[in-house]
Coordinates of C-alpha atoms and ligand atoms in Angstrom, one line a residue:
X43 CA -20.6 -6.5 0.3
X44 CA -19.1 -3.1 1.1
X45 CA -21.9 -1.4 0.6
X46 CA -23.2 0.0 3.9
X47 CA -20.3 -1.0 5.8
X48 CA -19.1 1.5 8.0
X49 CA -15.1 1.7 7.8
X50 CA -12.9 2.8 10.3
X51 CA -9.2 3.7 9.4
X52 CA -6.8 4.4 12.8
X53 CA -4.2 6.4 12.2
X54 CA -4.3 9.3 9.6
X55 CA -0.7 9.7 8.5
X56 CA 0.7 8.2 4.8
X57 CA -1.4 5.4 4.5
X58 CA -4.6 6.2 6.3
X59 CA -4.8 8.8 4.3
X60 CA -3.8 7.6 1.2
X61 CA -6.7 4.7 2.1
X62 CA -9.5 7.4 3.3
X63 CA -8.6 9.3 0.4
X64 CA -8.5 6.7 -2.2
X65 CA -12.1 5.2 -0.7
X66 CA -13.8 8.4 -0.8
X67 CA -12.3 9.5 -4.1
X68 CA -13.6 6.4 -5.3
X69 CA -16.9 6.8 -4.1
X70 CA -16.6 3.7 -2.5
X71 CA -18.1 4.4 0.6
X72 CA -20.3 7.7 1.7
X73 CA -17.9 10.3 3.7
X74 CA -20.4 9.6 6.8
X75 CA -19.8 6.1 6.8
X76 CA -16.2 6.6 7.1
X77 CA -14.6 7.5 10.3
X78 CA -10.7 8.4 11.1
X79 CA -8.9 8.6 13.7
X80 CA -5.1 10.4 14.9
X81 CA -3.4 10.7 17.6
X82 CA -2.6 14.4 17.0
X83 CA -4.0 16.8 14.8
X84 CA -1.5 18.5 12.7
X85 CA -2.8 20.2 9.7
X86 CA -0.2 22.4 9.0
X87 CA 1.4 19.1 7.7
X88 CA -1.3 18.2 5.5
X89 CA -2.6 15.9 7.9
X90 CA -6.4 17.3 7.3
X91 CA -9.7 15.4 7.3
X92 CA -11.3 15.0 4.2
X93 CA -14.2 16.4 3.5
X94 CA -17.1 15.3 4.8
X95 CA -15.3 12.1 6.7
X96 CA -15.4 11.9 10.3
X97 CA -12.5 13.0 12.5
X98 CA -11.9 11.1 16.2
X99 CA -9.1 11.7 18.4
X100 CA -10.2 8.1 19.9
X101 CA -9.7 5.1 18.6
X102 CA -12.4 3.1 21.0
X103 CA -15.2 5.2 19.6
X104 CA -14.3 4.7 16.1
X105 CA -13.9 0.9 16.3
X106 CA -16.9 0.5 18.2
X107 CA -19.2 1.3 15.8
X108 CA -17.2 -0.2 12.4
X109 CA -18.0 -3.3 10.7
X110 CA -14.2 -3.0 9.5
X111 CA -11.4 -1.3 11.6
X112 CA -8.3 -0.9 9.3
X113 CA -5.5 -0.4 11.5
X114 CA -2.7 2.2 9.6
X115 CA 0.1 2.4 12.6
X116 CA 3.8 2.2 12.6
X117 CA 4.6 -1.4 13.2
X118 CA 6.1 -0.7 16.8
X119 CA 2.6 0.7 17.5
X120 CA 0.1 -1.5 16.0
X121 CA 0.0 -4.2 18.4
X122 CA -0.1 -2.0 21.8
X123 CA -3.2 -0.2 19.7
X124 CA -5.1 -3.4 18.9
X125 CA -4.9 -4.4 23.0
X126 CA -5.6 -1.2 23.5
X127 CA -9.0 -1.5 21.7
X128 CA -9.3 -4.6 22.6
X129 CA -9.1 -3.7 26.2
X130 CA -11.8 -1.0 26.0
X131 CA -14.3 -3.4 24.6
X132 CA -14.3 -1.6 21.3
X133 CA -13.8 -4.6 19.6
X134 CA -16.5 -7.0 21.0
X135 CA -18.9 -6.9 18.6
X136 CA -16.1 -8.8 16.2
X137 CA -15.6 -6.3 13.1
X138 CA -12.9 -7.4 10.1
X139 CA -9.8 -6.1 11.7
X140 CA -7.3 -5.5 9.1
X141 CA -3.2 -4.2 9.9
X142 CA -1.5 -2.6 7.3
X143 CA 1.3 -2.7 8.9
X144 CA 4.8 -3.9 7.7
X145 CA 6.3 -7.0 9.6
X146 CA 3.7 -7.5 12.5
X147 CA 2.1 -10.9 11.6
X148 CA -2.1 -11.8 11.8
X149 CA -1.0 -13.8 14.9
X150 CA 0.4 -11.2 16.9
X151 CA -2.9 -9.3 16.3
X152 CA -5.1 -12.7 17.0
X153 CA -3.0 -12.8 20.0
X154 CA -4.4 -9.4 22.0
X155 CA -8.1 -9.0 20.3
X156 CA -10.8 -10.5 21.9
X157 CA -11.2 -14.5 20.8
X158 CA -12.5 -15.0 17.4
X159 CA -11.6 -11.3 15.8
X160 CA -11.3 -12.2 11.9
X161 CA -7.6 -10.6 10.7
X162 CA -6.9 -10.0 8.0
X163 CA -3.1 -8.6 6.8
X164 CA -3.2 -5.9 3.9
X165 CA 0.1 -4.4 2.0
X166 CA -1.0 -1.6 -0.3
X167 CA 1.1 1.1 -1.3
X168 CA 0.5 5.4 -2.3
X169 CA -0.5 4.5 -5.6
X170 CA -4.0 3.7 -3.9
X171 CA -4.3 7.3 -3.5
X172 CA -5.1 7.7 -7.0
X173 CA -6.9 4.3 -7.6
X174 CA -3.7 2.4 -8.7
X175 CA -2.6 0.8 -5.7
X176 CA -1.6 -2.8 -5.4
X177 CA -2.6 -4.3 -2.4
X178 CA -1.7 -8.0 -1.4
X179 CA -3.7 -9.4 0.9
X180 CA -3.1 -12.5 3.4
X181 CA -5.8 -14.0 5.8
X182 CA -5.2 -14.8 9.4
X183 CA -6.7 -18.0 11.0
X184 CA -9.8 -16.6 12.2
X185 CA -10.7 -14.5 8.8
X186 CA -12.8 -17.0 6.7
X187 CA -13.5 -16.4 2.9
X188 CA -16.2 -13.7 3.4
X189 CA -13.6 -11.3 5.5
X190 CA -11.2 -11.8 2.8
X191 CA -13.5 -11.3 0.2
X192 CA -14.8 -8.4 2.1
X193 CA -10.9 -7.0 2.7
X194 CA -10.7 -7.9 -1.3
X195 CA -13.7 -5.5 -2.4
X196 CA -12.3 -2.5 0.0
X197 CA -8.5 -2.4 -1.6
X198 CA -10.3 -3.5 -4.9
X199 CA -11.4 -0.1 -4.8
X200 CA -7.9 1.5 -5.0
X201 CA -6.9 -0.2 -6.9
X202 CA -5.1 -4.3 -7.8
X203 CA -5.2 -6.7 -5.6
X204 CA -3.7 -10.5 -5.0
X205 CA -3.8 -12.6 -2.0
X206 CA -1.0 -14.3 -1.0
X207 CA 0.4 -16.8 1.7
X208 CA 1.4 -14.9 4.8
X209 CA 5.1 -15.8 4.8
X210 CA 5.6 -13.9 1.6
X211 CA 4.3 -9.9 3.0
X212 CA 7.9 -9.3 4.0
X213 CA 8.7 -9.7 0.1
X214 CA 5.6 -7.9 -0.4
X215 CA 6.8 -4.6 1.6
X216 CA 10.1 -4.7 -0.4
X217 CA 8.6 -5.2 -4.1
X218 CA 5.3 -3.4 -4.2
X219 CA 5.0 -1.1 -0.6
X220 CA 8.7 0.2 -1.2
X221 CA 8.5 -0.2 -5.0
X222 CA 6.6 3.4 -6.0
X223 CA 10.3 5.0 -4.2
X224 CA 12.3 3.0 -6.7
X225 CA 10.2 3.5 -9.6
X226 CA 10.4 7.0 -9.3
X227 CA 14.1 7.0 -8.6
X228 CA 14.4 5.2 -11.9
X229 CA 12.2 8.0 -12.9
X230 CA 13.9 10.6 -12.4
X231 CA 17.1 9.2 -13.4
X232 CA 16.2 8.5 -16.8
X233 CA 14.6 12.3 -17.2
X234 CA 18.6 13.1 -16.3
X235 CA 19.1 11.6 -19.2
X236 CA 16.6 13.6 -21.3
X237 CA 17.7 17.0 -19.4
X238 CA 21.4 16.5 -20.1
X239 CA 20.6 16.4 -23.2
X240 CA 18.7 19.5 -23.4
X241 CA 14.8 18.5 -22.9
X242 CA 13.5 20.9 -20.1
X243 CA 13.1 18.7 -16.6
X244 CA 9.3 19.0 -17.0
X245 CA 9.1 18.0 -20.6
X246 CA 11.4 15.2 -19.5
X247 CA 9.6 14.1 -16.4
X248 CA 6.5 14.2 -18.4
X249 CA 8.3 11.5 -21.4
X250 CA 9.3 9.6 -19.0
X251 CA 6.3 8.8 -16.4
X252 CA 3.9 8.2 -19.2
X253 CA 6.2 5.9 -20.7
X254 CA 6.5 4.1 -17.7
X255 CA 3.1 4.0 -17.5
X256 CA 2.4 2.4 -21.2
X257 CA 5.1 0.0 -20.5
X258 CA 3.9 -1.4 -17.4
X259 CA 0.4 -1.7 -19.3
X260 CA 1.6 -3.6 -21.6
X261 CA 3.2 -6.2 -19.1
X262 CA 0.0 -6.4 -17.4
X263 CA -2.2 -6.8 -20.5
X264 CA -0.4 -8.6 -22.7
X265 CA 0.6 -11.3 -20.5
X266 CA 4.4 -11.5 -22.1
X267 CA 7.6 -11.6 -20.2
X268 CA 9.3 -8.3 -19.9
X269 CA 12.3 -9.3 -21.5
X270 CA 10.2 -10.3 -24.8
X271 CA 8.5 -7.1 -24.6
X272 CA 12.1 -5.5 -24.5
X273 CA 13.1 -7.9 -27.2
X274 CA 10.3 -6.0 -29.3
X275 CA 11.8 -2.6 -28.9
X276 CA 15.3 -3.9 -29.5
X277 CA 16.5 -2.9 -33.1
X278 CA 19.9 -4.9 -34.5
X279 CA 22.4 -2.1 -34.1
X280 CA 19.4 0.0 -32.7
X281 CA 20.1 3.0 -30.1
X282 CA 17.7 1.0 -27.9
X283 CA 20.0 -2.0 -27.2
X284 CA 22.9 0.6 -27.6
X285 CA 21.6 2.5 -24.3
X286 CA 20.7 -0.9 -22.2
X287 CA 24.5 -2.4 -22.9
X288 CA 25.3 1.2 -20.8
X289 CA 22.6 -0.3 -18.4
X290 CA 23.7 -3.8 -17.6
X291 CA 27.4 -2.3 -17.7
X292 CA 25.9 -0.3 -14.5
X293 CA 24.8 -3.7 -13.1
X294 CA 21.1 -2.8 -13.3
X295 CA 19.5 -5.5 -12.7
X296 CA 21.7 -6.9 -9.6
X297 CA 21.4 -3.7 -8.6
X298 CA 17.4 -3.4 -8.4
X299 CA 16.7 -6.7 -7.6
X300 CA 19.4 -6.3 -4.6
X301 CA 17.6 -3.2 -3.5
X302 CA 14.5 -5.1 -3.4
X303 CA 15.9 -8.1 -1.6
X304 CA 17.1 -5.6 1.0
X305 CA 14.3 -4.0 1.3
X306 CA 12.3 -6.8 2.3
X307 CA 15.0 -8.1 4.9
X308 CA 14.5 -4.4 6.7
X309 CA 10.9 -4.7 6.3
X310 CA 10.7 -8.1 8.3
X311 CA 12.5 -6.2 11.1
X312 CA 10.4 -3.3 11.3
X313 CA 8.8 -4.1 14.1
X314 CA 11.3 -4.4 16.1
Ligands
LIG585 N1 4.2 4.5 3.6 C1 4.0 3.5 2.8 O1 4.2 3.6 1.6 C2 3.4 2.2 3.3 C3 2.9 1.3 2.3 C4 2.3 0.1 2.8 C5 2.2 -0.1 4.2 N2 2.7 0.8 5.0 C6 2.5 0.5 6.5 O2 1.5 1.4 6.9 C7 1.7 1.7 8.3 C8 1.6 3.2 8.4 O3 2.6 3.8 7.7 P1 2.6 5.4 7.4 O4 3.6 5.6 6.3 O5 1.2 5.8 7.1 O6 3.1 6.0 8.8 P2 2.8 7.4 9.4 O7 2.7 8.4 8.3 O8 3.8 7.6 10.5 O9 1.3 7.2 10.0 C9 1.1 6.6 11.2 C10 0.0 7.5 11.9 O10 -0.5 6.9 13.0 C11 -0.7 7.8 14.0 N3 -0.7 7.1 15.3 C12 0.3 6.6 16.0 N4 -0.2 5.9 17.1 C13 -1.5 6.1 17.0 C14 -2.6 5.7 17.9 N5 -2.3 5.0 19.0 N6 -3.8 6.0 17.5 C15 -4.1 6.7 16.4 N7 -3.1 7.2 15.6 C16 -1.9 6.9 15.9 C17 0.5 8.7 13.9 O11 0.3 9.9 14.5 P3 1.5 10.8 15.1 O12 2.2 11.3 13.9 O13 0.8 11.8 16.0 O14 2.4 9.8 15.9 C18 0.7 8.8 12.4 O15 -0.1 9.9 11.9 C19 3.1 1.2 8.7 O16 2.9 0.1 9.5 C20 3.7 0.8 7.4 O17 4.4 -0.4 7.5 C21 3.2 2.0 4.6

């Protein structure tokens, strides 16, 4: 379905150009068929066009001629930008309209496009950047199963992707959007661990992020709760259950599944 689509991404800060990035790396669309948009140009922070992608300081002409417009704005500015669009007739010819914004719901979207615009809400996260996003999708009431479906095949290419009932994005933004800032928190805490004892922090950081990466593999393929998979590494006696006693003492779990709660309770006011 993606095929000869023509994709445009507003807004080329974090996420448009973790998305841009991610698409092209992927080969998922052409460069030319991809069109970005900013409201300033600021390459000195890394805020370059990719190669080959087109660059527009206006949003109108970039929507105009998109079969998909994948709005990447700040929640307090997504909505203005939609009317805006909307208001310049860039938007008539009905493409997918997709937020990836935090907290702004499909029907404040459905509420200033023109009558009929498909929406459709996205969550991914920076992972996408390197094809290992997770992206949860939810449809709003004018996006039938072919715009999802269509929404599907675009994150599909950077990576996982689930669809979910609306009322559960909030959730969403506090588990998987926020969730690569704890992980690698977590990260760098347990390589701490490895450099206090006398690993170099490279070594350490190296241990560490590829074992993170095995584990969560081995949730995903094998289907097994975690806390059996832990079961499998925990000896009688064994330094591994030794080390998580320290954990739990620390509250660990309240104190990530807290963080995550929180999270999610800030995300739902984000638009604020
Ligand atoms: N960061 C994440 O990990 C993550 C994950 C999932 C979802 N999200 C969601 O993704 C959205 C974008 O987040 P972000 O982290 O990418 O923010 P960001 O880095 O601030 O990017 C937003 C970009 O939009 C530009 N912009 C603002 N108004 C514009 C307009 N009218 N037309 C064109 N461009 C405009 C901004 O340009 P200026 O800098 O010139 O204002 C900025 O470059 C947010 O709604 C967030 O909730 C973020």
């Amino acid at each position: 379905m993606l095929g000869k689509k023509r994709i445009a991404v507003i807004g080329f800060g974090t996420m448009g150009r973790t998305l841009a990035g991610g698409l092209v790396r992927a080969k998922a669309v052409s460069p030319s068929r991809l069109v970005v948009t900013g409201r300033s140009r600021r390459p000195s922070d890394g805020g370059r066009p990719l190669p080959g992608v087109v660059y527009l300081a206006d949003n109108a002409n970039a929507a105009r001629g998109a079969d998909v417009v994948v709005l990447c704005l700040k929640p307090r500015d997504v909505v203005a930008a939609a009317a805006d669009l909307a208001a310049k007739g860039a938007l008539d010819h009905r493409p997918l309209v997709v937020s990836i914004a935090a907290a702004v719901g499909t029907a404040a979207l459905e509420a200033v496009l023109p009558a009929g615009t498909p929406v459709v809400r996205a969550m991914p996260n920076t992972p996408c950047l390197i094809g290992k996003g997770m992206t949860v999708l939810a449809a709003g009431r004018r996006a039938t199963a072919r715009h999802l479906g269509l929404a599907r095949e675009l994150f599909a290419t950077v990576g996982r992707v689930l669809e979910l009932d609306e009322k559960h994005m909030d959730t969403v933004t506090g588990l998987s959007a926020s969730g690569p800032a704890f992980i690698f928190l977590v990260i760098e805490a347990l390589a701490d661990g490895g450099v206090m004892r006398g690993l170099p922090r490279q070594v350490a950081t190296e241990l560490v992020a590829q074992m993170t990466l095995g584990a969560a593999e081995m949730v995903l393929r094998t289907g097994k709760h975690p806390a059996a998979l832990k079961d499998d590494v925990t000896t009688p006696a064994g330094c591994t259950i030794a080390g998580i006693l320290v954990m739990e003492d620390g509250r660990i779990r309240s104190v990530l599944a807290r963080g995550v709660e929180t999270a999610a309770r800030v995300a739902a006011e984000l638009a604020r």
